XYZ file of C-alpha atoms in Angstrom:
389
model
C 48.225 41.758 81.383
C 51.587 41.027 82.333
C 53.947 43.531 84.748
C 56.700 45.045 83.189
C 59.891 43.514 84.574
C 62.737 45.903 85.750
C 66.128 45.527 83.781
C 68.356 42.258 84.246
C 72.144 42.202 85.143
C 74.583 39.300 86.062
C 77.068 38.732 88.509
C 79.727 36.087 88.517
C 81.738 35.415 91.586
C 85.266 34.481 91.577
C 86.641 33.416 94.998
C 90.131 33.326 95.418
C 92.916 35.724 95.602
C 97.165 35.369 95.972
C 96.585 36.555 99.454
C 93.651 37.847 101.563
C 93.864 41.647 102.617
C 93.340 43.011 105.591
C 90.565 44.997 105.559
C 88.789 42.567 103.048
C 85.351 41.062 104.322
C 83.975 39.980 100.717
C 84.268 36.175 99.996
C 87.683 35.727 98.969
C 89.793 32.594 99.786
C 93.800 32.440 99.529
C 94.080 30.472 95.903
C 97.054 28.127 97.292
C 95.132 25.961 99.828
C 92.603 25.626 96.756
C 95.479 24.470 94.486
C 96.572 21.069 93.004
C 99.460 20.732 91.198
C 99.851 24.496 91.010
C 96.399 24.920 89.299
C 93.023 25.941 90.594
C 90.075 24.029 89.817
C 88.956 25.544 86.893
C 86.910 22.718 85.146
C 85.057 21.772 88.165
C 84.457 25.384 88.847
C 83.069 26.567 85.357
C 81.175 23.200 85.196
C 79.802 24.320 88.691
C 79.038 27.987 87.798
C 77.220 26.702 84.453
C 74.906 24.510 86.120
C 74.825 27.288 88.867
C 73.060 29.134 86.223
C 71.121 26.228 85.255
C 68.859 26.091 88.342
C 68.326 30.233 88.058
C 67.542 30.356 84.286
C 63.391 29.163 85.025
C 62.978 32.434 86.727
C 64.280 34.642 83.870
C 62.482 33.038 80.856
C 64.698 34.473 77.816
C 64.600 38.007 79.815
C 67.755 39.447 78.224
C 71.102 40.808 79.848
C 71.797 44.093 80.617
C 75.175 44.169 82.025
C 77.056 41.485 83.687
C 80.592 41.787 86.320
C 82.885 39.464 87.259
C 83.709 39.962 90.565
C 85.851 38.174 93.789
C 88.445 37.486 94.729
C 90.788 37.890 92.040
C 88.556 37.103 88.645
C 91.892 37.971 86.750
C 93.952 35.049 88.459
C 91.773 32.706 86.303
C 93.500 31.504 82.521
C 92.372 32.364 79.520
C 91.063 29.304 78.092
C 88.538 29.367 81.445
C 87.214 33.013 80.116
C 86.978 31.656 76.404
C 85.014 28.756 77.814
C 82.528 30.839 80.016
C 81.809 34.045 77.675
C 80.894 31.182 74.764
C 79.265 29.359 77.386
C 77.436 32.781 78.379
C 76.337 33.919 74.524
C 74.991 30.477 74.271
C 72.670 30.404 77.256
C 71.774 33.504 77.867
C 69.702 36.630 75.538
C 71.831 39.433 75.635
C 71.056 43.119 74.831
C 73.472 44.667 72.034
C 76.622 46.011 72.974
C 75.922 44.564 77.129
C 78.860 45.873 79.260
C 80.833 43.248 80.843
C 83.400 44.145 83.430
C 85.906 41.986 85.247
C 87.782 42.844 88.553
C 91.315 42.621 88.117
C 94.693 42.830 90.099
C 97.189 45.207 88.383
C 99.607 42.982 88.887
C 102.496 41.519 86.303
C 100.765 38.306 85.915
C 97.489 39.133 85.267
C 98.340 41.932 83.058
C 99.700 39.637 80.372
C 96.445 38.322 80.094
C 93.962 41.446 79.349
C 94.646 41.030 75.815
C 92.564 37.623 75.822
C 90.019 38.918 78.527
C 89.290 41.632 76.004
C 89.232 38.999 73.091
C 87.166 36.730 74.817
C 84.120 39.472 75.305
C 84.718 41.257 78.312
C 84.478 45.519 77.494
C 85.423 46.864 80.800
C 88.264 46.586 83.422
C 87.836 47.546 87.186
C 91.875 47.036 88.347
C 92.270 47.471 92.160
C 94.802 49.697 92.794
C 93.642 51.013 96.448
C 96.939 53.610 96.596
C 100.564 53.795 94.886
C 102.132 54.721 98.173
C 104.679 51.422 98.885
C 103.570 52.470 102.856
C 100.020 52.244 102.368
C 100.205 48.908 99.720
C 102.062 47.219 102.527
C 99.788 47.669 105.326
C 96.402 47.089 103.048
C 98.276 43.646 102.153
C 98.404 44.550 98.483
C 100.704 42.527 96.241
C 101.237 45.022 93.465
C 103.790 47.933 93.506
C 103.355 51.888 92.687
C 105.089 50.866 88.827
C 102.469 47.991 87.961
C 99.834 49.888 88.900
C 100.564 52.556 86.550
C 101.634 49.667 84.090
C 98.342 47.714 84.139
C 96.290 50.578 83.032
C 98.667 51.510 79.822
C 98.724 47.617 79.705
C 94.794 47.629 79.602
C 94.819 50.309 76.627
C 96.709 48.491 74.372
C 94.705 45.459 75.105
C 92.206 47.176 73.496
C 89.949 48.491 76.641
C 88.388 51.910 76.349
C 86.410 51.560 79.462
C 88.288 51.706 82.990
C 87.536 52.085 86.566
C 90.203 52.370 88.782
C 89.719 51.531 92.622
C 91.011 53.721 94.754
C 90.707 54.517 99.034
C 91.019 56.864 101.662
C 90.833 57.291 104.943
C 94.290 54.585 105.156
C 96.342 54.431 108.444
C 98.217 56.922 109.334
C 97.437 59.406 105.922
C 97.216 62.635 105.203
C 95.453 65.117 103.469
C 98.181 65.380 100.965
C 98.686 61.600 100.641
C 95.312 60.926 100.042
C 94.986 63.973 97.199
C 98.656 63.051 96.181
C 96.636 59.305 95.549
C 94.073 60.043 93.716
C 96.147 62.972 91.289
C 97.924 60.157 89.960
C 94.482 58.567 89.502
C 93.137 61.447 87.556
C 96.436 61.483 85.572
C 95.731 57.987 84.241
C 92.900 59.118 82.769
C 89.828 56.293 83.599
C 86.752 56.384 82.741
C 85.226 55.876 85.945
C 86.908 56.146 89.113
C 85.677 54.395 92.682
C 86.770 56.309 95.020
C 85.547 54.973 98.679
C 86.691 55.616 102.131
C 88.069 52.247 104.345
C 85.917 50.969 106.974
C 87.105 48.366 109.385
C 84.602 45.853 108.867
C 84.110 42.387 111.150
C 85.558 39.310 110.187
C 89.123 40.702 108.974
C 92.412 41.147 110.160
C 92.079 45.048 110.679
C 88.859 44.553 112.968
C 91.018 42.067 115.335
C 94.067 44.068 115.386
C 92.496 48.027 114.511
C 95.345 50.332 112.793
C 95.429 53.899 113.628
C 92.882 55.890 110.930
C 92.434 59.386 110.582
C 90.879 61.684 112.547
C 87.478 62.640 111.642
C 88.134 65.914 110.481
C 91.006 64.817 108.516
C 88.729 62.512 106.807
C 86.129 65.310 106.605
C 88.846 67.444 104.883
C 89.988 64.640 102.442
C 86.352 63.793 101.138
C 85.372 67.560 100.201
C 88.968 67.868 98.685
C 89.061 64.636 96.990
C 85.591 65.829 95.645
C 86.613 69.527 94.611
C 89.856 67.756 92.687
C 87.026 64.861 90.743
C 84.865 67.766 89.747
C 87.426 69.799 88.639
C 88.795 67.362 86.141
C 85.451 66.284 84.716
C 84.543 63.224 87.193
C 81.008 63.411 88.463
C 79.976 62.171 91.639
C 76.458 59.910 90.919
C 77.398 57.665 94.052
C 78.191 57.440 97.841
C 81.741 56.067 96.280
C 81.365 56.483 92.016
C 82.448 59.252 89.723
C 82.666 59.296 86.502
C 83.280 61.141 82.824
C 80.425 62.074 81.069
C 77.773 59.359 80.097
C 80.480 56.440 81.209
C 78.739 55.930 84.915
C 78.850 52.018 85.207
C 75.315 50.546 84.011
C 75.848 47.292 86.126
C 75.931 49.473 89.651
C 73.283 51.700 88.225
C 70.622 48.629 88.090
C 71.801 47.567 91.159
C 71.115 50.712 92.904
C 67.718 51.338 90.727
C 66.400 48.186 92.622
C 66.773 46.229 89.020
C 67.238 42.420 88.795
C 70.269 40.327 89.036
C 71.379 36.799 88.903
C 74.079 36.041 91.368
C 75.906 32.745 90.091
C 79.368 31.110 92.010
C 80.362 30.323 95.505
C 78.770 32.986 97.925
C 76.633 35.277 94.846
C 73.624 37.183 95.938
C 70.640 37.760 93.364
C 67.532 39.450 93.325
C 64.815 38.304 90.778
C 61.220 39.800 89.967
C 58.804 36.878 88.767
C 56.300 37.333 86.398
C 53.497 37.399 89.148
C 55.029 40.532 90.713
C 56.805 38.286 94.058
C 60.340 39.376 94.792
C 63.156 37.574 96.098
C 66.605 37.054 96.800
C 69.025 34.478 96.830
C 72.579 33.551 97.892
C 74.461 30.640 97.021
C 76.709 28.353 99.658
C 79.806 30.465 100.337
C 82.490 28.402 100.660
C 84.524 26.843 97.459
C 84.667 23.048 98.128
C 81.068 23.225 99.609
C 80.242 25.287 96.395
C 81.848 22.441 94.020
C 80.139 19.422 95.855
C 76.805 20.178 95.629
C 74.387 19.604 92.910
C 72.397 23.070 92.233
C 69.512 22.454 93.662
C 71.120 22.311 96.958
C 73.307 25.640 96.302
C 70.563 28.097 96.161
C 69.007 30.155 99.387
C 65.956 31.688 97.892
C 64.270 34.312 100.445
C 61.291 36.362 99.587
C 61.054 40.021 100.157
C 58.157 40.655 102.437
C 56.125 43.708 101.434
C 56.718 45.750 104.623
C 60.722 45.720 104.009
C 60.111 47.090 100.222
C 60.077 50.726 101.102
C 63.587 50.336 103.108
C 64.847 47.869 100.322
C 63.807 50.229 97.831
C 65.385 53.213 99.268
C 68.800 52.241 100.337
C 69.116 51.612 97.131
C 67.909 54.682 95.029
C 69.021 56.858 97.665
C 72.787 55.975 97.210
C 72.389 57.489 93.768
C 72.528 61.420 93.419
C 70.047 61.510 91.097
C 66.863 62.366 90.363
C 63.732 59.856 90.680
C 60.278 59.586 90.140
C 58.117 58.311 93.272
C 56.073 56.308 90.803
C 59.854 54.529 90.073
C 58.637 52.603 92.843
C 55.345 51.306 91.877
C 57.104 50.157 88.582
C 60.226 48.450 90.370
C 58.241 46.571 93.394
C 54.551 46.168 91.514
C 53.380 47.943 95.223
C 51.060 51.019 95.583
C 52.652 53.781 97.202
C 52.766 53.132 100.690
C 52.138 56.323 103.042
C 54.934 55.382 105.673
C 57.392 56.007 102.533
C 55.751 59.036 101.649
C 55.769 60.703 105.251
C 59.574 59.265 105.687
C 59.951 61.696 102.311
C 57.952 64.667 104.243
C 60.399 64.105 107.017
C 63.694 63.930 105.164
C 62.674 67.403 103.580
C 61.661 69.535 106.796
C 65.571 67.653 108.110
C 66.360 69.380 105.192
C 68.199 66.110 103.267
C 65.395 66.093 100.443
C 65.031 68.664 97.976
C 61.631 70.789 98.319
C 61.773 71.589 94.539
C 61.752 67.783 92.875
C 59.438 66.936 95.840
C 56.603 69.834 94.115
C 56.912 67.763 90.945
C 56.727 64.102 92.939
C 60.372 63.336 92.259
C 63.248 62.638 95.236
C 66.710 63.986 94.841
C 68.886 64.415 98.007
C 70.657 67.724 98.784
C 73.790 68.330 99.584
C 73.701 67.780 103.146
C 71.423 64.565 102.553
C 74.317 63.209 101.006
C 76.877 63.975 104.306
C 74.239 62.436 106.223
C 72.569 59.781 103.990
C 72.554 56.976 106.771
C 70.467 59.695 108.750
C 67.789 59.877 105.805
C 67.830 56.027 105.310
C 67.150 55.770 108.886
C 63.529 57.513 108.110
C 62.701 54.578 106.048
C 62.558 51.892 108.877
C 59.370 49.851 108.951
């Protein structure tokens, strides 16, 4: 008999951006030392990613698409003939599930904008533009190369291109703001009227500019005040919270994040992709391609690919960091069907000890389901922590 194999996404990473921010640590590379002749390599690149894909496809077997994102970097500093090429490229290799969401990061700025009518053409159905705040103080220090006006522009730019599914990312917790700058923020957010809105708080992270040179954040209860604001203000005008850092209108939560979080499958193709893949004999692993472009478009496929097995003991904490990022309900037999693993006790006494901390709710747990209360949500890091091996 064979398993039943959780849901299957794709990612597609995009390295390079106009300029690396400061707070950035994802793998992004500044698209002018990449240049020649004022062009990026596209050919090599898409020849690259397709054979990429190549090496991955034995492990999938015709298992069909979910969802796929295009992600970076700047995805939107690509043409449009590279997009054509790839989503053709995509439909021919690859089973897809009817009416598969497809998003693509992109910059609101003036450039990219006049291309959403052709991303939209070419197959992609949803738009994640990174607008991080329309304060001209704030999009200075984060680095950002867009203004308060193209911002606004790129998402009436994104409706005419025919895109009725939107996220907008947006921050808090900047240098140096306010209550009222943050709220002032993420009103104008609400005003453009997405679909989905990210919503996340900056962290300085290692390996970028702000973790060298630290700018002055908020103090905690300013940020305390800001996040239970921000909150109140989402709720209020119809955006549920179902993440640490998502809300959304109703039934428009993004279905790529949800398998991630569910613990489903995902191919991870391009220069520095992760991926996690259930085989048909129940083993789970990961992999990670070479993160660096010119090391990424010299190397045959074979040698790209990092595969690492998940060992059985780290399931229960791989499992969990996941699932517990979402606010929603779950069934404890989710993870029997998502990891092909008996129900280990350690997870089920972590469970016993996130409800007496109070983080669990006692009601779902009577009916062998998991939700986390309110206060399991302020202090989810706290109730992942019970989950160590």
């Amino acid at each position: 008999m064979s398993l039943l194999l959780p849901p299957l996404s794709l990612y597609i990473h995009l390295p390079w951006c106009v300029k690396k921010c400061p707070y950035c640590d994802f793998n992004s590379h500044q698209a002018d030392r990449f240049e020649h002749q004022g062009k990026l390599p596209e050919e090599a690149y898409l020849a690259q990613l397709l054979a990429d894909l190549e090496a991955d496809l034995p492990y999938v077997a015709g298992r069909p698409i979910q969802t796929a994102f295009i992600g970076g970097g700047t995805p939107s500093l690509m043409s449009e003939d590279f997009y054509y090429r790839l989503m053709d490229a995509l439909r021919e290799k690859l089973a897809w599930v009817d009416n598969a969401e497809i998003t693509m990061e992109a910059n609101p700025g003036t450039f990219e904008q006049n291309k959403f009518a052709h991303f939209r053409q070419a197959g992609i159905n949803r738009l994640s533009i990174g607008i991080q705040s329309f304060q001209p103080n704030l999009l200075k220090t984060l680095g950002r190369i867009h203004n308060r006006e193209e911002a606004i522009h790129a998402v009436d730019k994104s409706r005419l291109a025919g895109f009725d599914n939107i996220n907008l990312d947006l921050m808090h917790g900047l240098p140096e703001q306010s209550l009222e700058m943050a709220l002032e923020d993420l009103s104008l957010a609400i005003e453009l009227n997405p679909e989905h809105l990210s919503w996340y708080q900056l962290t300085i992270e290692p390996n970028t500019e702000f973790f060298r040179r630290p700018p002055s954040l908020p103090e905690d209860n300013t940020l305390w005040g800001i996040q239970d604001a921000g909150q109140n203000l989402l709720a209020k005008h119809g955006y549920t919270q179902y993440e640490v850092s998502a809300n959304s209108k109703a039934n428009r939560r993004a279905a790529h994040n949800l398998n991630y979080w569910r613990f489903g499958d995902y191919l991870g193709i391009g220069a520095g992709a992760h991926g996690k893949i259930t085989l048909k004999d129940g083993q789970i692993f990961r992999t990670r391609k070479t993160r660096h472009p010119n090391h990424y478009l010299n190397n045959l496929p074979e040698a790209l690919i990092i595969k690492e097995a998940i060992e059985q003991e780290d399931l229960p904490l791989e499992f969990m960091m996941n699932r517990l990022r979402l606010f929603e309900t779950f069934d404890l037999q989710d993870y029997e069907a998502y990891t092909h693993q008996k129900l280990p006790t350690h997870l089920i006494k972590a469970c016993e000890n996130g409800l007496q901390q109070g983080l669990l709710d006692p009601h779902e747990w009577q009916h062998k389901r998991v939700k986390t209360t309110k206060k399991g949500k302020l202090f989810l890091n706290d109730l992942l922590e019970l989950f160590l091996p």
